[in-house]
Amino acid sequence: MAFLELIDLKTHFPVKKGLIFRKQVDMVKAVDGVNLAIAKGEILGLVGESGCGKSTLSRTVMQLIPATSGSVMLEGKDLTKTTAHHMRSQRINFQMIFQDPYASLNPRMTVYTTLAEALRTRFPALNGDELTGRVSELMERVGLDRRFMRKYPHEFSGGQRQRIAIARALAPQPKLILADEPVSALDVSIQSQILNLLKHLVRELELTMIFISHDLSVVRYIADRIAVMYFGKIVELGRAEDVMDNPQHEYTKTLIASIPKIEKRG
Ligand SMILES: Nc1ncnc2c1ncn2[C@@H]1O[C@H](COP(=O)(O)OP(=O)(O)O)[C@@H](O)[C@H]1O
Ligand SMILES: [Mg+2]
């Protein structure tokens, strides 16, 4: 049994026109029949150009957007069929990391408060020294000095802020991480540090991750397998090296050709 399996998953958005009689004129097929099985412990890289449906796919997996049809099977249970109540208790098992940690972190909350709140979603009884200890531990895991615990997001660099967002995602001990363009806003020199950290954490904590990026050179660096998305569909899926060395789909070939040459040799 796959850890996560998407079966003929579709998420369509109606396009409406007219001010009073909002007539549906079209349909955006953001996710259009995706089949994908992900094993426990795997890092699946999802790549494709902007607008191809990557974020919609990840939100549909999390049930933040309802699927139009199809199934999201997590450890054999169909999330599209679960009640809202059950889904709320399930959501703790999924954590997201976004492109812009500055937008996703609360500017009025210190690192301590942010991480303490995230820890308490899973461990509501944590308090006092024990809570502070767990916050320190999380900070160390992501390479932040515990002395920064009382600082606010604006006091950190972009890379450090993304480390805080990663620590917050790890706090409730999720099973699945959905990382949506997590390094796209960072300087190239910082990107590889964050990619290495994510890869290391997924292995160490035996997590499973869907890593989303429009940038194939980033995805191939971290992913075990790569899924190439094009207009709502997965057009190519395979082991990262196979997809890079022997792409089958024309669109994948275009993506590979667009990676700067110097990098390709490395
Ligand atoms: N809430 C929405 N309502 C209507 N259309 C949407 C909505 N969200 C996304 N879309 C459309 O779905 C397509 C896929 O978007 P998205 O999933 O954000 O792509 P990506 O993350 O790959 O850039 C785009 O055409 C986008 O405009
Ligand atoms: Mg997106």
mmCIF file of C-alpha atoms and ligand atoms in Angstrom:
data_model
loop_
_atom_site.group_PDB
_atom_site.id
_atom_site.type_symbol
_atom_site.label_atom_id
_atom_site.label_comp_id
_atom_site.label_asym_id
_atom_site.label_seq_id
_atom_site.Cartn_x
_atom_site.Cartn_y
_atom_site.Cartn_z
ATOM 1 C CA MET A 1 0.000 0.000 0.000
ATOM 2 C CA ALA A 2 1.310 3.445 -0.915
ATOM 3 C CA PHE A 3 1.623 6.014 1.855
ATOM 4 C CA LEU A 4 -0.208 8.576 -0.258
ATOM 5 C CA GLU A 5 -2.054 7.775 -3.441
ATOM 6 C CA LEU A 6 -3.857 10.188 -5.714
ATOM 7 C CA ILE A 7 -6.371 8.490 -7.960
ATOM 8 C CA ASP A 8 -7.678 10.316 -11.032
ATOM 9 C CA LEU A 9 -7.688 13.498 -8.971
ATOM 10 C CA LYS A 10 -9.390 16.529 -10.518
ATOM 11 C CA THR A 11 -9.764 20.073 -9.237
ATOM 12 C CA HIS A 12 -11.639 22.314 -11.629
ATOM 13 C CA PHE A 13 -12.510 25.959 -11.015
ATOM 14 C CA PRO A 14 -15.533 27.520 -12.699
ATOM 15 C CA VAL A 15 -14.859 30.760 -14.545
ATOM 16 C CA LYS A 16 -17.835 33.103 -14.249
ATOM 17 C CA LYS A 17 -18.782 36.220 -16.192
ATOM 18 C CA GLY A 18 -21.371 38.963 -15.763
ATOM 19 C CA LEU A 19 -22.117 41.191 -12.778
ATOM 20 C CA ILE A 20 -25.662 40.170 -11.932
ATOM 21 C CA PHE A 21 -26.295 36.850 -13.622
ATOM 22 C CA ARG A 22 -22.962 35.196 -12.931
ATOM 23 C CA LYS A 23 -22.928 32.778 -15.778
ATOM 24 C CA GLN A 24 -20.358 30.053 -15.842
ATOM 25 C CA VAL A 25 -18.480 30.500 -19.086
ATOM 26 C CA ASP A 26 -15.598 28.125 -18.701
ATOM 27 C CA MET A 27 -13.685 25.785 -16.459
ATOM 28 C CA VAL A 28 -10.042 26.010 -15.372
ATOM 29 C CA LYS A 29 -8.839 22.442 -15.124
ATOM 30 C CA ALA A 30 -6.079 23.213 -12.616
ATOM 31 C CA VAL A 31 -5.658 19.545 -11.675
ATOM 32 C CA ASP A 32 -6.946 17.273 -14.368
ATOM 33 C CA GLY A 33 -6.745 13.559 -13.686
ATOM 34 C CA VAL A 34 -3.626 13.065 -11.588
ATOM 35 C CA ASN A 35 -2.556 9.560 -10.602
ATOM 36 C CA LEU A 36 0.401 9.384 -8.255
ATOM 37 C CA ALA A 37 1.569 6.975 -5.558
ATOM 38 C CA ILE A 38 4.114 8.123 -2.999
ATOM 39 C CA ALA A 39 5.988 5.765 -0.694
ATOM 40 C CA LYS A 40 6.695 6.459 2.943
ATOM 41 C CA GLY A 41 10.014 8.239 3.335
ATOM 42 C CA GLU A 42 10.090 9.425 -0.244
ATOM 43 C CA ILE A 43 10.786 12.927 -1.531
ATOM 44 C CA LEU A 44 8.654 13.471 -4.595
ATOM 45 C CA GLY A 45 9.604 16.521 -6.642
ATOM 46 C CA LEU A 46 6.707 18.145 -8.481
ATOM 47 C CA VAL A 47 7.889 20.462 -11.221
ATOM 48 C CA GLY A 48 6.204 22.525 -13.900
ATOM 49 C CA GLU A 49 5.864 26.115 -14.993
ATOM 50 C CA SER A 50 3.843 28.697 -13.139
ATOM 51 C CA GLY A 51 0.105 28.129 -13.457
ATOM 52 C CA CYS A 52 0.306 24.420 -14.302
ATOM 53 C CA GLY A 53 -1.557 23.439 -11.116
ATOM 54 C CA LYS A 54 1.134 22.542 -8.565
ATOM 55 C CA SER A 55 -0.236 24.614 -5.678
ATOM 56 C CA THR A 56 -3.791 23.555 -6.424
ATOM 57 C CA LEU A 57 -2.683 19.935 -6.331
ATOM 58 C CA SER A 58 -1.034 20.356 -2.921
ATOM 59 C CA ARG A 59 -4.035 22.239 -1.510
ATOM 60 C CA THR A 60 -6.323 19.532 -2.787
ATOM 61 C CA VAL A 61 -4.189 16.866 -1.110
ATOM 62 C CA MET A 62 -4.582 18.811 2.152
ATOM 63 C CA GLN A 63 -8.314 19.168 1.511
ATOM 64 C CA LEU A 64 -8.031 22.942 1.713
ATOM 65 C CA ILE A 65 -9.736 22.949 -1.684
ATOM 66 C CA PRO A 66 -12.339 20.267 -2.377
ATOM 67 C CA ALA A 67 -11.519 17.847 -5.168
ATOM 68 C CA THR A 68 -13.918 17.963 -8.097
ATOM 69 C CA SER A 69 -13.526 14.196 -8.377
ATOM 70 C CA GLY A 70 -11.113 11.396 -7.610
ATOM 71 C CA SER A 71 -9.467 10.278 -4.389
ATOM 72 C CA VAL A 72 -6.677 11.236 -2.012
ATOM 73 C CA MET A 73 -5.760 8.051 -0.187
ATOM 74 C CA LEU A 74 -3.602 8.522 2.903
ATOM 75 C CA GLU A 75 -2.508 5.199 4.364
ATOM 76 C CA GLY A 76 -5.480 3.585 2.677
ATOM 77 C CA LYS A 77 -8.119 6.071 3.820
ATOM 78 C CA ASP A 78 -9.809 8.389 1.340
ATOM 79 C CA LEU A 79 -9.520 11.955 2.619
ATOM 80 C CA THR A 80 -12.075 13.228 0.123
ATOM 81 C CA LYS A 81 -14.657 11.067 1.914
ATOM 82 C CA THR A 82 -13.780 11.995 5.500
ATOM 83 C CA THR A 83 -15.908 14.360 7.540
ATOM 84 C CA ALA A 84 -14.763 17.914 8.210
ATOM 85 C CA HIS A 85 -14.325 16.973 11.863
ATOM 86 C CA HIS A 86 -12.088 14.016 11.091
ATOM 87 C CA MET A 87 -10.126 16.101 8.597
ATOM 88 C CA ARG A 88 -9.421 18.717 11.258
ATOM 89 C CA SER A 89 -7.826 16.068 13.434
ATOM 90 C CA GLN A 90 -5.947 14.698 10.411
ATOM 91 C CA ARG A 91 -4.562 18.045 9.315
ATOM 92 C CA ILE A 92 -1.969 17.969 12.074
ATOM 93 C CA ASN A 93 -0.312 15.194 10.082
ATOM 94 C CA PHE A 94 0.263 17.474 7.088
ATOM 95 C CA GLN A 95 2.401 20.543 7.299
ATOM 96 C CA MET A 96 3.134 23.072 4.613
ATOM 97 C CA ILE A 97 6.179 25.210 3.944
ATOM 98 C CA PHE A 98 5.661 28.146 1.599
ATOM 99 C CA GLN A 99 7.741 30.346 -0.641
ATOM 100 C CA ASP A 100 7.600 33.450 1.518
ATOM 101 C CA PRO A 101 8.238 32.768 5.212
ATOM 102 C CA TYR A 102 7.860 36.446 5.952
ATOM 103 C CA ALA A 103 4.241 36.275 4.871
ATOM 104 C CA SER A 104 3.550 32.952 6.580
ATOM 105 C CA LEU A 105 5.119 33.864 9.946
ATOM 106 C CA ASN A 106 3.245 36.135 12.317
ATOM 107 C CA PRO A 107 5.328 39.350 12.597
ATOM 108 C CA ARG A 108 4.133 39.933 16.163
ATOM 109 C CA MET A 109 5.164 36.524 17.425
ATOM 110 C CA THR A 110 8.658 35.647 18.617
ATOM 111 C CA VAL A 111 10.270 32.419 17.474
ATOM 112 C CA TYR A 112 9.444 31.004 20.889
ATOM 113 C CA THR A 113 5.731 31.833 20.632
ATOM 114 C CA THR A 114 5.495 30.586 17.054
ATOM 115 C CA LEU A 115 7.132 27.252 17.864
ATOM 116 C CA ALA A 116 5.380 26.847 21.222
ATOM 117 C CA GLU A 117 2.005 27.312 19.544
ATOM 118 C CA ALA A 118 2.901 24.774 16.846
ATOM 119 C CA LEU A 119 4.118 22.248 19.461
ATOM 120 C CA ARG A 120 0.924 22.608 21.444
ATOM 121 C CA THR A 121 -1.264 21.640 18.487
ATOM 122 C CA ARG A 122 0.024 18.089 19.040
ATOM 123 C CA PHE A 123 1.084 18.277 22.701
ATOM 124 C CA PRO A 124 -1.426 20.608 24.415
ATOM 125 C CA ALA A 125 -0.100 19.856 27.900
ATOM 126 C CA LEU A 126 3.461 21.069 27.197
ATOM 127 C CA ASN A 127 4.455 23.898 29.502
ATOM 128 C CA GLY A 128 7.232 25.706 31.308
ATOM 129 C CA ASP A 129 10.791 24.383 31.070
ATOM 130 C CA GLU A 130 9.721 21.354 29.107
ATOM 131 C CA LEU A 131 8.157 23.559 26.434
ATOM 132 C CA THR A 132 11.226 25.820 26.322
ATOM 133 C CA GLY A 133 13.389 22.715 26.004
ATOM 134 C CA ARG A 134 11.354 21.464 23.059
ATOM 135 C CA VAL A 135 11.549 24.863 21.375
ATOM 136 C CA SER A 136 15.365 24.873 21.799
ATOM 137 C CA GLU A 137 15.561 21.375 20.388
ATOM 138 C CA LEU A 138 13.547 22.382 17.314
ATOM 139 C CA MET A 139 15.704 25.451 16.764
ATOM 140 C CA GLU A 140 18.858 23.352 16.937
ATOM 141 C CA ARG A 141 17.460 20.848 14.475
ATOM 142 C CA VAL A 142 17.068 23.562 11.848
ATOM 143 C CA GLY A 143 20.403 25.212 12.619
ATOM 144 C CA LEU A 144 19.231 28.223 14.619
ATOM 145 C CA ASP A 145 20.852 29.340 17.840
ATOM 146 C CA ARG A 146 18.503 28.985 20.789
ATOM 147 C CA ARG A 147 19.568 32.426 22.008
ATOM 148 C CA PHE A 148 17.420 33.858 19.175
ATOM 149 C CA MET A 149 14.283 32.427 20.753
ATOM 150 C CA ARG A 150 12.885 35.794 21.823
ATOM 151 C CA LYS A 151 13.489 37.496 18.494
ATOM 152 C CA TYR A 152 10.869 38.448 15.909
ATOM 153 C CA PRO A 153 10.762 37.389 12.232
ATOM 154 C CA HIS A 154 11.992 40.778 10.935
ATOM 155 C CA GLU A 155 15.212 40.335 12.917
ATOM 156 C CA PHE A 156 16.232 37.357 10.780
ATOM 157 C CA SER A 157 17.527 36.915 7.232
ATOM 158 C CA GLY A 158 15.389 35.256 4.556
ATOM 159 C CA GLY A 159 17.179 31.933 4.968
ATOM 160 C CA GLN A 160 16.845 32.026 8.762
ATOM 161 C CA ARG A 161 13.153 32.843 8.454
ATOM 162 C CA GLN A 162 12.687 29.814 6.237
ATOM 163 C CA ARG A 163 14.438 27.765 8.959
ATOM 164 C CA ILE A 164 11.868 29.058 11.462
ATOM 165 C CA ALA A 165 9.056 28.073 9.092
ATOM 166 C CA ILE A 166 10.613 24.608 8.743
ATOM 167 C CA ALA A 167 10.880 24.252 12.539
ATOM 168 C CA ARG A 168 7.231 25.265 12.857
ATOM 169 C CA ALA A 169 6.255 22.645 10.261
ATOM 170 C CA LEU A 170 8.180 19.950 12.152
ATOM 171 C CA ALA A 171 6.815 20.860 15.592
ATOM 172 C CA PRO A 172 3.569 18.838 15.444
ATOM 173 C CA GLN A 173 5.497 15.776 14.185
ATOM 174 C CA PRO A 174 3.723 15.557 10.833
ATOM 175 C CA LYS A 175 3.769 12.526 8.551
ATOM 176 C CA LEU A 176 3.782 14.504 5.322
ATOM 177 C CA ILE A 177 5.431 17.796 4.404
ATOM 178 C CA LEU A 178 4.158 19.765 1.439
ATOM 179 C CA ALA A 179 6.829 22.275 0.518
ATOM 180 C CA ASP A 180 5.511 24.716 -2.101
ATOM 181 C CA GLU A 181 8.388 26.634 -3.727
ATOM 182 C CA PRO A 182 10.237 26.794 -0.371
ATOM 183 C CA VAL A 183 13.499 28.135 -1.791
ATOM 184 C CA SER A 184 12.201 30.189 -4.726
ATOM 185 C CA ALA A 185 12.438 33.506 -2.859
ATOM 186 C CA LEU A 186 15.948 32.843 -1.512
ATOM 187 C CA ASP A 187 19.356 33.809 -2.879
ATOM 188 C CA VAL A 188 20.964 30.981 -4.818
ATOM 189 C CA SER A 189 23.737 30.702 -2.205
ATOM 190 C CA ILE A 190 21.154 30.120 0.531
ATOM 191 C CA GLN A 191 18.968 27.774 -1.543
ATOM 192 C CA SER A 192 21.323 24.796 -1.303
ATOM 193 C CA GLN A 193 21.638 25.168 2.491
ATOM 194 C CA ILE A 194 17.873 25.006 2.876
ATOM 195 C CA LEU A 195 17.595 22.125 0.397
ATOM 196 C CA ASN A 196 20.258 20.169 2.296
ATOM 197 C CA LEU A 197 18.494 20.860 5.576
ATOM 198 C CA LEU A 198 15.121 19.673 4.238
ATOM 199 C CA LYS A 199 16.612 16.536 2.742
ATOM 200 C CA HIS A 200 18.480 15.728 5.940
ATOM 201 C CA LEU A 201 15.380 16.274 8.109
ATOM 202 C CA VAL A 202 13.127 14.136 5.922
ATOM 203 C CA ARG A 203 15.621 11.267 6.190
ATOM 204 C CA GLU A 204 16.353 11.679 9.878
ATOM 205 C CA LEU A 205 12.722 12.024 10.968
ATOM 206 C CA GLU A 206 11.458 9.462 8.431
ATOM 207 C CA LEU A 207 9.052 11.926 6.881
ATOM 208 C CA THR A 208 7.538 11.952 3.427
ATOM 209 C CA MET A 209 7.680 15.110 1.339
ATOM 210 C CA ILE A 210 6.156 16.567 -1.772
ATOM 211 C CA PHE A 211 8.596 19.218 -2.898
ATOM 212 C CA ILE A 212 7.170 21.703 -5.385
ATOM 213 C CA SER A 213 9.147 24.033 -7.615
ATOM 214 C CA HIS A 214 8.965 25.607 -11.065
ATOM 215 C CA ASP A 215 12.744 25.080 -11.201
ATOM 216 C CA LEU A 216 13.897 21.649 -12.341
ATOM 217 C CA SER A 217 17.492 22.286 -11.246
ATOM 218 C CA VAL A 218 16.227 22.721 -7.669
ATOM 219 C CA VAL A 219 13.910 19.708 -7.792
ATOM 220 C CA ARG A 220 16.503 17.267 -9.150
ATOM 221 C CA TYR A 221 18.831 18.273 -6.317
ATOM 222 C CA ILE A 222 16.478 17.051 -3.601
ATOM 223 C CA ALA A 223 13.959 14.625 -5.117
ATOM 224 C CA ASP A 224 14.071 10.821 -5.224
ATOM 225 C CA ARG A 225 11.506 10.852 -8.011
ATOM 226 C CA ILE A 226 10.341 13.681 -10.218
ATOM 227 C CA ALA A 227 6.793 14.254 -11.467
ATOM 228 C CA VAL A 228 6.507 16.750 -14.307
ATOM 229 C CA MET A 229 3.209 18.623 -14.392
ATOM 230 C CA TYR A 230 1.862 20.304 -17.499
ATOM 231 C CA PHE A 231 -1.582 21.902 -17.766
ATOM 232 C CA GLY A 232 -2.999 19.982 -14.812
ATOM 233 C CA LYS A 233 -1.604 16.604 -15.778
ATOM 234 C CA ILE A 234 1.477 14.595 -14.799
ATOM 235 C CA VAL A 235 3.193 14.063 -18.137
ATOM 236 C CA GLU A 236 6.321 12.334 -16.842
ATOM 237 C CA LEU A 237 7.200 10.449 -13.670
ATOM 238 C CA GLY A 238 10.387 8.643 -12.805
ATOM 239 C CA ARG A 239 13.527 8.406 -10.711
ATOM 240 C CA ALA A 240 15.262 11.773 -10.666
ATOM 241 C CA GLU A 241 18.359 10.576 -12.535
ATOM 242 C CA ASP A 242 16.292 8.783 -15.176
ATOM 243 C CA VAL A 243 14.120 11.823 -15.836
ATOM 244 C CA MET A 244 17.196 14.055 -16.083
ATOM 245 C CA ASP A 245 19.285 11.676 -18.232
ATOM 246 C CA ASN A 246 16.565 10.248 -20.403
ATOM 247 C CA PRO A 247 13.472 12.467 -20.503
ATOM 248 C CA GLN A 248 10.562 10.998 -22.452
ATOM 249 C CA HIS A 249 8.167 13.902 -22.796
ATOM 250 C CA GLU A 250 8.863 16.911 -25.026
ATOM 251 C CA TYR A 251 7.936 19.279 -22.220
ATOM 252 C CA THR A 252 10.487 17.683 -19.863
ATOM 253 C CA LYS A 253 13.132 18.074 -22.570
ATOM 254 C CA THR A 254 12.272 21.773 -22.774
ATOM 255 C CA LEU A 255 12.612 22.139 -19.005
ATOM 256 C CA ILE A 256 16.004 20.422 -19.034
ATOM 257 C CA ALA A 257 17.182 22.530 -21.962
ATOM 258 C CA SER A 258 16.322 25.674 -20.013
ATOM 259 C CA ILE A 259 18.695 24.809 -17.137
ATOM 260 C CA PRO A 260 21.862 26.917 -17.499
ATOM 261 C CA LYS A 261 24.691 24.902 -19.064
ATOM 262 C CA ILE A 262 27.329 25.323 -16.345
ATOM 263 C CA GLU A 263 24.990 23.863 -13.796
ATOM 264 C CA LYS A 264 24.146 20.894 -15.988
ATOM 265 C CA ARG A 265 27.750 19.691 -15.984
ATOM 266 C CA GLY A 266 27.908 19.640 -12.172
HETATM 267 N N1 LIG B 1 -9.247 29.693 -6.519
HETATM 268 C C1 LIG B 1 -9.082 29.676 -7.844
HETATM 269 N N2 LIG B 1 -10.104 30.012 -8.656
HETATM 270 C C2 LIG B 1 -9.936 29.978 -10.009
HETATM 271 N N3 LIG B 1 -8.825 29.615 -10.622
HETATM 272 C C3 LIG B 1 -7.777 29.257 -9.866
HETATM 273 C C4 LIG B 1 -7.840 29.273 -8.426
HETATM 274 N N4 LIG B 1 -6.632 28.872 -7.939
HETATM 275 C C5 LIG B 1 -5.852 28.630 -9.009
HETATM 276 N N5 LIG B 1 -6.532 28.854 -10.161
HETATM 277 C C6 LIG B 1 -6.009 28.657 -11.531
HETATM 278 O O1 LIG B 1 -5.583 27.306 -11.625
HETATM 279 C C7 LIG B 1 -4.390 27.216 -12.408
HETATM 280 C C8 LIG B 1 -3.299 26.562 -11.590
HETATM 281 O O2 LIG B 1 -2.868 27.453 -10.567
HETATM 282 P P1 LIG B 1 -1.805 27.038 -9.458
HETATM 283 O O3 LIG B 1 -2.215 25.760 -8.864
HETATM 284 O O4 LIG B 1 -1.620 28.192 -8.558
HETATM 285 O O5 LIG B 1 -0.490 26.813 -10.346
HETATM 286 P P2 LIG B 1 1.062 26.748 -9.911
HETATM 287 O O6 LIG B 1 1.130 26.560 -8.422
HETATM 288 O O7 LIG B 1 1.619 25.595 -10.681
HETATM 289 O O8 LIG B 1 1.661 28.048 -10.349
HETATM 290 C C9 LIG B 1 -4.081 28.628 -12.858
HETATM 291 O O9 LIG B 1 -4.631 28.807 -14.149
HETATM 292 C C10 LIG B 1 -4.768 29.486 -11.842
HETATM 293 O O10 LIG B 1 -5.117 30.735 -12.380
HETATM 294 MG MG MG B 2 2.128 27.726 -6.987
#
